[in-house]
Structures are given as structure tokens and as C-alpha cells.
């Protein structure tokens, strides 16, 4: 197999460009044409025999980006790629890892199967919504974490005793990871989701009194989860929320105004999904992904970059 190649989809070209810069590898030429009816037609060049890394987060527009990723993988396979790794920093549909009620699909499984069918031989994701992704996928999945990147940013914002608040039980382990890096306690909000954009926060459990607060989650989309947690904490006369941090910010337009109205010091996300100009703090994960790609290419272990379970 010849050398590594970065194939950059259109979803986050800035991130892909920074990865290429950090690695010093050649990127393959990749153009994604769009037909007037919305069909996509990617054209890749320079991947024959290569160890190719297709960088394509599947944030909004989620369905377009999923299809584009599938087509890119197929294009690489048909061009005679040596090995294709899908680098999907934000994996859309990961929230649909099981049926919450009868009649639903398991969207994460459908997308995972489609990636494999299209030619992915390995998958790299960052802080996926569910660790079940590994079991749902029939190829090796490297689940790396951006928590140390975000915690470094938070360390410059928080001072004094801090409580790391998970806005739902699903984020409790994540909060534990942040708390270990920030030397803080952990609290968890009991959340109930009524719909895609409506969330109720019932109670907050754990150690948070007389502490400054940081709320952490894997992702922010509508901002409803964060808003519910912030309002509940204010209602419980908790300390100030110095920051809200999430690995992924697949923000719907209404989320930006919603978050700006909240009494929180900073909103911190990574560039796993291309970020509009919001005034929020954006930490780059390009160095992390460059390190991951370099190690995979050289068959070196990733252990210290993987999610702590
Ligand atoms: C759900 O369990 C996730 O971890 C996030 O809490 C959720 O997806 C955030 O979405 P939103 O910002 O729309 O509430």
C-alpha cells in the first residue's frame, strides 16, 4: 500500500485542511458536484493503492452529509484505494442506537451498515453519543475523546471549587471524566425529553452546593437540554454557570440565540462540525485527529486518546 491520503468531503473543509497541514501529507483532490435536484456526485483522485482517510463529519445537513460520505467511500473503492478509513468526528444518527418505542428504526445501525457496505474498512469517531456504536458497527471503530482538549480550555475559565454537571444521566460518565481533569465534583440532572426540541429537567443530584458550575454534554443541537439544566440550577439557587462545554455543536439556527440568552459565562465546543460565527469558543480537534491518523497509518496504539469507560 502506498502512502496516506486525506480525502476531504465538503462537510468541514476547514478541519480537513488543518489536519492536512498538521500531518504534512498530501490530500487527494476531491470535488463534490451537486445536481440541480440535490443529487451529489463526488469525484476523487489520487487514492489508488493509498491508505485513505475520508474526513467527513455528518452534522447538519445530516442526511446530505451521510450520503456524501457513502458516495466518497464508494468512489475511493472504485478508484482502487488500498485501505479506506472513515473519519467521522461527529457521527449523526448516533442518538438512535436503540428503539425508545415500538415502530422506530435503529438509525445508528442503518448508517453503520451503510458505511461498511460503501467500503469503509475502519471508522474513527470523536465522543460519539453512544459507545454502542462500536458494537453496532461490523468494522473496527476507534472512539477517541476531545475531553482533554475541552478541559484544557475550561481550566482557564474555572477557578475555585467546581462541580461538573451532566444535563442528563447519559452524560454522567462524561462529566466524571471532566471532573477528574478539573479536580471537581459531579452532579447529574434528571432529564425527560418530551420531543426533539422540548426537554424537562426534574431534579439535580450530587455535589454542587457552594461550587462554581460547568455543564458538559457530548453535543448541543437545539440547546433545549442545556437551557433546561441552567434554569433548574438557577431554581435550586446553585452557583454561577461559568461554562457550558460540548464536543459537538451541530447547532440548529434557533440554538444560537437560545444559548446567548442564558446566564452562562462561555459556551465551548469543538470544530468537529463546521461552526458558524457565533461568538462561542471553538477548540480545534485537528491536532487530535492528525495524531490519530498518523498513528493508524503507522500501526501505532491509540490507547491514550480513546474514551475512558
Ligand atoms: C442527548 O441525550 C444528548 O446527549 C444531548 O443532551 C442532546 O442531544 C442535546 O440536544 P439538544 O441541544 O437538542 O437538547
CSV table of C-alpha atoms and ligand atoms in Angstrom, one decimal:
chain,number,residue,atom,x,y,z
A,1,UNK,CA,0.0,0.0,0.0
A,2,UNK,CA,1.3,3.4,-0.8
A,3,UNK,CA,1.3,6.5,1.5
A,4,UNK,CA,-1.6,8.1,3.3
A,5,UNK,CA,-4.1,10.4,1.7
A,6,UNK,CA,-6.7,12.7,3.2
A,7,UNK,CA,-9.9,12.8,1.3
A,8,UNK,CA,-11.9,15.9,2.4
A,9,UNK,CA,-15.6,15.9,2.0
A,10,UNK,CA,-17.5,19.2,1.8
A,11,UNK,CA,-18.9,19.0,5.4
A,12,UNK,CA,-15.9,20.6,7.2
A,13,UNK,CA,-13.2,21.5,4.8
A,14,UNK,CA,-11.5,23.8,7.2
A,15,UNK,CA,-11.0,21.0,9.7
A,16,UNK,CA,-9.7,18.7,6.9
A,17,UNK,CA,-7.4,21.4,5.7
A,18,UNK,CA,-5.9,21.9,9.2
A,19,UNK,CA,-5.5,18.1,9.5
A,20,UNK,CA,-3.6,18.0,6.2
A,21,UNK,CA,-1.4,20.9,7.4
A,22,UNK,CA,-0.7,19.3,10.7
A,23,UNK,CA,0.3,16.0,9.0
A,24,UNK,CA,2.2,17.3,6.1
A,25,UNK,CA,0.6,14.5,3.9
A,26,UNK,CA,-0.8,15.0,0.5
A,27,UNK,CA,-4.5,15.4,0.3
A,28,UNK,CA,-6.2,13.8,-2.7
A,29,UNK,CA,-8.2,16.0,-5.0
A,30,UNK,CA,-11.9,15.7,-4.1
A,31,UNK,CA,-14.8,17.7,-5.7
A,32,UNK,CA,-18.4,17.2,-4.8
A,33,UNK,CA,-20.8,18.3,-7.5
A,34,UNK,CA,-24.4,18.9,-6.7
A,35,UNK,CA,-27.1,18.3,-9.4
A,36,UNK,CA,-29.9,20.8,-9.5
A,37,UNK,CA,-32.3,18.3,-8.0
A,38,UNK,CA,-30.0,17.8,-5.0
A,39,UNK,CA,-28.2,14.6,-6.0
A,40,UNK,CA,-24.5,14.6,-5.1
A,41,UNK,CA,-21.6,13.4,-7.3
A,42,UNK,CA,-18.2,13.3,-5.7
A,43,UNK,CA,-15.1,12.8,-7.8
A,44,UNK,CA,-11.8,11.7,-6.0
A,45,UNK,CA,-8.4,11.5,-7.5
A,46,UNK,CA,-5.1,10.2,-6.3
A,47,UNK,CA,-6.2,7.4,-3.9
A,48,UNK,CA,-5.1,4.3,-6.0
A,49,UNK,CA,-3.3,2.0,-3.6
A,50,UNK,CA,-3.3,4.6,-0.8
A,51,UNK,CA,-4.1,4.5,2.9
A,52,UNK,CA,-7.0,6.9,2.6
A,53,UNK,CA,-8.7,8.8,5.4
A,54,UNK,CA,-12.1,10.2,4.4
A,55,UNK,CA,-12.7,13.2,6.7
A,56,UNK,CA,-16.5,13.8,6.7
A,57,UNK,CA,-18.5,14.7,9.9
A,58,UNK,CA,-22.2,14.1,9.4
A,59,UNK,CA,-23.6,17.2,11.1
A,60,UNK,CA,-26.3,19.4,9.5
A,61,UNK,CA,-27.4,18.9,6.8
A,62,UNK,CA,-27.1,15.4,8.3
A,63,UNK,CA,-28.7,13.4,5.5
A,64,UNK,CA,-26.8,15.1,2.8
A,65,UNK,CA,-23.6,14.6,4.6
A,66,UNK,CA,-24.3,10.9,5.3
A,67,UNK,CA,-25.0,10.3,1.6
A,68,UNK,CA,-21.9,12.3,0.6
A,69,UNK,CA,-19.8,10.2,2.9
A,70,UNK,CA,-21.2,7.0,1.5
A,71,UNK,CA,-20.5,8.2,-2.1
A,72,UNK,CA,-17.0,9.2,-1.2
A,73,UNK,CA,-16.2,5.8,0.2
A,74,UNK,CA,-17.6,4.1,-2.9
A,75,UNK,CA,-15.6,6.5,-5.1
A,76,UNK,CA,-12.4,5.6,-3.2
A,77,UNK,CA,-13.2,1.8,-3.5
A,78,UNK,CA,-13.9,2.1,-7.2
A,79,UNK,CA,-10.7,4.1,-7.7
A,80,UNK,CA,-8.6,1.2,-6.2
A,81,UNK,CA,-7.9,2.6,-2.7
A,82,UNK,CA,-5.6,0.4,-0.6
A,83,UNK,CA,-7.5,1.0,2.7
A,84,UNK,CA,-10.3,3.4,3.5
A,85,UNK,CA,-10.9,4.8,7.0
A,86,UNK,CA,-14.0,6.9,7.5
A,87,UNK,CA,-13.0,9.8,9.9
A,88,UNK,CA,-16.4,10.9,11.1
A,89,UNK,CA,-15.7,13.3,14.0
A,90,UNK,CA,-19.4,13.8,14.6
A,91,UNK,CA,-21.5,10.8,13.8
A,92,UNK,CA,-25.0,11.8,13.0
A,93,UNK,CA,-27.8,9.3,14.0
A,94,UNK,CA,-25.7,8.0,16.9
A,95,UNK,CA,-28.6,9.1,19.2
A,96,UNK,CA,-30.8,6.4,17.5
A,97,UNK,CA,-28.9,3.5,18.9
A,98,UNK,CA,-32.0,1.6,20.1
A,99,UNK,CA,-35.8,1.7,19.8
A,100,UNK,CA,-37.2,4.0,22.5
A,101,UNK,CA,-40.6,3.0,21.5
A,102,UNK,CA,-42.1,0.3,19.2
A,103,UNK,CA,-42.1,1.2,15.5
A,104,UNK,CA,-38.9,3.2,15.5
A,105,UNK,CA,-35.8,2.4,13.4
A,106,UNK,CA,-32.3,2.0,14.9
A,107,UNK,CA,-30.8,4.7,12.8
A,108,UNK,CA,-27.2,4.3,14.1
A,109,UNK,CA,-27.2,0.7,12.9
A,110,UNK,CA,-28.5,1.6,9.5
A,111,UNK,CA,-25.9,4.3,9.0
A,112,UNK,CA,-23.1,2.0,10.3
A,113,UNK,CA,-24.1,-0.8,8.0
A,114,UNK,CA,-24.3,1.6,5.0
A,115,UNK,CA,-20.7,2.8,5.7
A,116,UNK,CA,-19.4,-0.7,5.7
A,117,UNK,CA,-21.4,-1.6,2.5
A,118,UNK,CA,-19.9,1.5,0.8
A,119,UNK,CA,-16.4,0.4,1.6
A,120,UNK,CA,-15.3,1.8,5.0
A,121,UNK,CA,-12.7,-0.6,6.5
A,122,UNK,CA,-12.3,1.3,9.7
A,123,UNK,CA,-14.2,4.1,11.5
A,124,UNK,CA,-12.8,6.9,13.6
A,125,UNK,CA,-15.3,8.9,15.7
A,126,UNK,CA,-14.9,11.5,18.5
A,127,UNK,CA,-17.0,11.3,21.7
A,128,UNK,CA,-19.9,9.6,20.0
A,129,UNK,CA,-23.3,9.9,21.7
A,130,UNK,CA,-23.2,6.2,22.4
A,131,UNK,CA,-20.4,3.7,23.0
A,132,UNK,CA,-22.8,1.1,21.5
A,133,UNK,CA,-21.6,2.4,18.1
A,134,UNK,CA,-18.6,0.0,18.4
A,135,UNK,CA,-20.9,-3.0,18.8
A,136,UNK,CA,-23.3,-1.7,16.1
A,137,UNK,CA,-20.5,-1.5,13.5
A,138,UNK,CA,-19.0,-4.5,11.7
A,139,UNK,CA,-15.6,-2.9,11.3
A,140,UNK,CA,-13.0,-1.7,13.9
A,141,UNK,CA,-14.2,1.6,15.5
A,142,UNK,CA,-11.8,4.0,17.2
A,143,UNK,CA,-13.7,6.1,19.6
A,144,UNK,CA,-11.4,9.0,20.6
A,145,UNK,CA,-12.1,11.7,23.0
A,146,UNK,CA,-11.9,15.5,22.8
A,147,UNK,CA,-12.5,15.9,26.6
A,148,UNK,CA,-8.8,16.7,27.4
A,149,UNK,CA,-8.9,19.4,24.7
A,150,UNK,CA,-12.0,21.0,26.1
A,151,UNK,CA,-10.9,20.5,29.7
A,152,UNK,CA,-7.7,22.5,29.0
A,153,UNK,CA,-9.9,25.4,27.8
A,154,UNK,CA,-12.2,25.1,30.8
A,155,UNK,CA,-9.2,25.1,33.2
A,156,UNK,CA,-8.5,28.6,32.1
A,157,UNK,CA,-12.1,29.7,32.8
A,158,UNK,CA,-12.9,28.0,36.1
A,159,UNK,CA,-11.2,28.8,39.4
A,160,UNK,CA,-12.0,27.5,42.9
A,161,UNK,CA,-14.3,24.6,43.8
A,162,UNK,CA,-16.1,23.4,40.7
A,163,UNK,CA,-18.9,21.0,40.1
A,164,UNK,CA,-19.2,19.4,36.7
A,165,UNK,CA,-22.9,19.0,35.9
A,166,UNK,CA,-24.2,16.3,33.4
A,167,UNK,CA,-27.5,17.6,32.0
A,168,UNK,CA,-28.8,14.0,31.8
A,169,UNK,CA,-27.8,10.6,33.0
A,170,UNK,CA,-26.3,9.8,29.6
A,171,UNK,CA,-23.7,12.4,30.2
A,172,UNK,CA,-22.7,11.2,33.7
A,173,UNK,CA,-19.6,9.3,32.7
A,174,UNK,CA,-18.5,12.2,30.5
A,175,UNK,CA,-18.9,14.6,33.5
A,176,UNK,CA,-16.8,12.2,35.6
A,177,UNK,CA,-14.0,12.4,33.0
A,178,UNK,CA,-14.1,16.2,33.0
A,179,UNK,CA,-14.3,16.2,36.8
A,180,UNK,CA,-11.2,14.1,37.1
A,181,UNK,CA,-9.3,16.6,34.9
A,182,UNK,CA,-10.7,19.7,36.6
A,183,UNK,CA,-10.5,18.3,40.1
A,184,UNK,CA,-14.2,18.8,40.6
A,185,UNK,CA,-17.3,17.1,41.9
A,186,UNK,CA,-20.1,15.6,39.7
A,187,UNK,CA,-23.8,16.4,39.7
A,188,UNK,CA,-26.4,15.0,37.3
A,189,UNK,CA,-29.7,16.4,36.2
A,190,UNK,CA,-32.7,14.1,35.8
A,191,UNK,CA,-34.0,15.0,32.4
A,192,UNK,CA,-37.1,14.0,30.5
A,193,UNK,CA,-37.2,14.6,26.8
A,194,UNK,CA,-40.8,15.3,25.5
A,195,UNK,CA,-39.8,15.8,21.9
A,196,UNK,CA,-36.8,16.7,19.7
A,197,UNK,CA,-36.9,20.3,20.9
A,198,UNK,CA,-38.7,20.1,24.3
A,199,UNK,CA,-36.9,18.9,27.4
A,200,UNK,CA,-37.9,18.9,31.1
A,201,UNK,CA,-35.3,18.9,33.9
A,202,UNK,CA,-36.8,17.4,37.1
A,203,UNK,CA,-34.1,17.4,39.7
A,204,UNK,CA,-30.3,17.6,40.2
A,205,UNK,CA,-28.4,15.0,42.2
A,206,UNK,CA,-24.9,15.1,43.5
A,207,UNK,CA,-22.5,17.6,45.0
A,208,UNK,CA,-22.9,21.1,43.6
A,209,UNK,CA,-23.7,23.4,46.6
A,210,UNK,CA,-21.3,26.3,47.0
A,211,UNK,CA,-19.4,25.4,43.9
A,212,UNK,CA,-19.0,27.1,40.5
A,213,UNK,CA,-20.6,25.1,37.8
A,214,UNK,CA,-19.6,23.7,34.4
A,215,UNK,CA,-22.2,21.9,32.4
A,216,UNK,CA,-20.9,19.3,29.9
A,217,UNK,CA,-22.5,17.2,27.3
A,218,UNK,CA,-21.5,15.3,24.2
A,219,UNK,CA,-23.4,17.6,21.9
A,220,UNK,CA,-25.7,20.7,21.7
A,221,UNK,CA,-28.2,20.8,18.9
A,222,UNK,CA,-31.4,22.8,19.8
A,223,UNK,CA,-29.9,23.9,23.2
A,224,UNK,CA,-33.0,22.6,24.9
A,225,UNK,CA,-31.1,20.3,27.2
A,226,UNK,CA,-28.7,22.9,28.3
A,227,UNK,CA,-31.4,25.5,28.8
A,228,UNK,CA,-33.4,23.1,31.0
A,229,UNK,CA,-30.3,22.4,33.1
A,230,UNK,CA,-29.3,26.0,33.5
A,231,UNK,CA,-32.9,27.0,34.5
A,232,UNK,CA,-33.1,24.2,37.0
A,233,UNK,CA,-29.8,25.0,38.6
A,234,UNK,CA,-30.9,28.7,39.0
A,235,UNK,CA,-34.1,27.5,40.5
A,236,UNK,CA,-32.1,25.4,43.1
A,237,UNK,CA,-30.0,28.6,43.9
A,238,UNK,CA,-26.9,26.8,42.7
A,239,UNK,CA,-23.7,28.7,41.9
A,240,UNK,CA,-22.9,30.5,38.7
A,241,UNK,CA,-22.5,28.5,35.5
A,242,UNK,CA,-19.1,29.5,34.3
A,243,UNK,CA,-19.2,27.5,31.1
A,244,UNK,CA,-21.1,25.0,29.1
A,245,UNK,CA,-19.0,22.6,27.1
A,246,UNK,CA,-19.8,20.0,24.4
A,247,UNK,CA,-17.6,18.1,22.0
A,248,UNK,CA,-20.1,18.6,19.1
A,249,UNK,CA,-22.1,21.7,18.2
A,250,UNK,CA,-24.5,20.6,15.3
A,251,UNK,CA,-26.4,23.8,16.2
A,252,UNK,CA,-29.8,24.4,14.7
A,253,UNK,CA,-30.2,28.2,13.9
A,254,UNK,CA,-32.5,28.8,16.9
A,255,UNK,CA,-30.0,27.3,19.3
A,256,UNK,CA,-27.6,30.2,18.9
A,257,UNK,CA,-30.0,32.8,20.2
A,258,UNK,CA,-31.3,30.4,22.9
A,259,UNK,CA,-27.8,29.8,24.3
A,260,UNK,CA,-26.8,33.5,24.1
A,261,UNK,CA,-29.8,34.4,26.3
A,262,UNK,CA,-28.7,32.0,29.1
A,263,UNK,CA,-26.8,33.2,32.2
A,264,UNK,CA,-23.7,31.3,31.4
A,265,UNK,CA,-20.1,32.6,31.1
A,266,UNK,CA,-18.9,30.8,28.0
A,267,UNK,CA,-20.1,28.2,25.5
A,268,UNK,CA,-17.3,26.0,24.4
A,269,UNK,CA,-17.5,23.5,21.5
A,270,UNK,CA,-15.0,21.9,19.1
A,271,UNK,CA,-14.8,22.2,15.4
A,272,UNK,CA,-16.0,18.6,14.8
A,273,UNK,CA,-18.9,20.2,13.0
A,274,UNK,CA,-18.2,23.4,11.0
A,275,UNK,CA,-19.1,26.2,13.3
A,276,UNK,CA,-20.8,29.4,12.1
A,277,UNK,CA,-19.7,32.7,13.6
A,278,UNK,CA,-21.4,32.6,17.0
A,279,UNK,CA,-19.1,34.2,19.5
A,280,UNK,CA,-18.8,30.8,21.2
A,281,UNK,CA,-15.3,29.4,22.0
A,282,UNK,CA,-14.3,26.8,19.4
A,283,UNK,CA,-11.4,24.4,20.2
A,284,UNK,CA,-9.8,22.7,17.3
A,285,UNK,CA,-9.6,19.0,17.2
A,286,UNK,CA,-7.4,19.0,14.1
A,287,UNK,CA,-4.2,18.2,16.1
A,288,UNK,CA,-6.0,15.3,17.8
A,289,UNK,CA,-7.3,13.8,14.5
A,290,UNK,CA,-3.9,14.4,12.9
A,291,UNK,CA,-2.3,12.4,15.7
A,292,UNK,CA,-4.9,9.6,15.3
A,293,UNK,CA,-4.5,9.4,11.6
A,294,UNK,CA,-0.7,9.3,11.9
A,295,UNK,CA,-0.8,6.6,14.4
A,296,UNK,CA,-3.3,4.5,12.5
A,297,UNK,CA,-1.2,4.8,9.3
A,298,UNK,CA,1.9,3.7,11.2
A,299,UNK,CA,0.0,0.9,13.1
A,300,UNK,CA,0.8,2.6,16.5
A,301,UNK,CA,-1.5,2.2,19.5
A,302,UNK,CA,-4.2,4.9,20.3
A,303,UNK,CA,-4.9,3.9,23.8
A,304,UNK,CA,-4.2,7.2,25.5
A,305,UNK,CA,-6.6,9.0,23.0
A,306,UNK,CA,-9.6,6.7,23.5
A,307,UNK,CA,-12.7,7.3,25.5
A,308,UNK,CA,-12.4,6.3,29.2
A,309,UNK,CA,-15.2,4.0,30.1
B,1,LIG,C1,-28.9,13.5,24.3
B,1,LIG,O1,-29.0,12.6,25.1
B,1,LIG,C2,-27.6,14.2,24.1
B,1,LIG,O2,-26.6,13.8,24.9
B,1,LIG,C3,-27.7,15.7,24.2
B,1,LIG,O3,-28.1,16.0,25.5
B,1,LIG,C4,-28.8,16.2,23.3
B,1,LIG,O4,-28.8,15.5,22.1
B,1,LIG,C5,-28.7,17.7,23.1
B,1,LIG,O5,-29.7,18.1,22.2
B,1,LIG,P1,-30.4,19.4,22.4
B,1,LIG,O6,-29.4,20.5,22.4
B,1,LIG,O7,-31.3,19.5,21.2
B,1,LIG,O8,-31.2,19.4,23.7
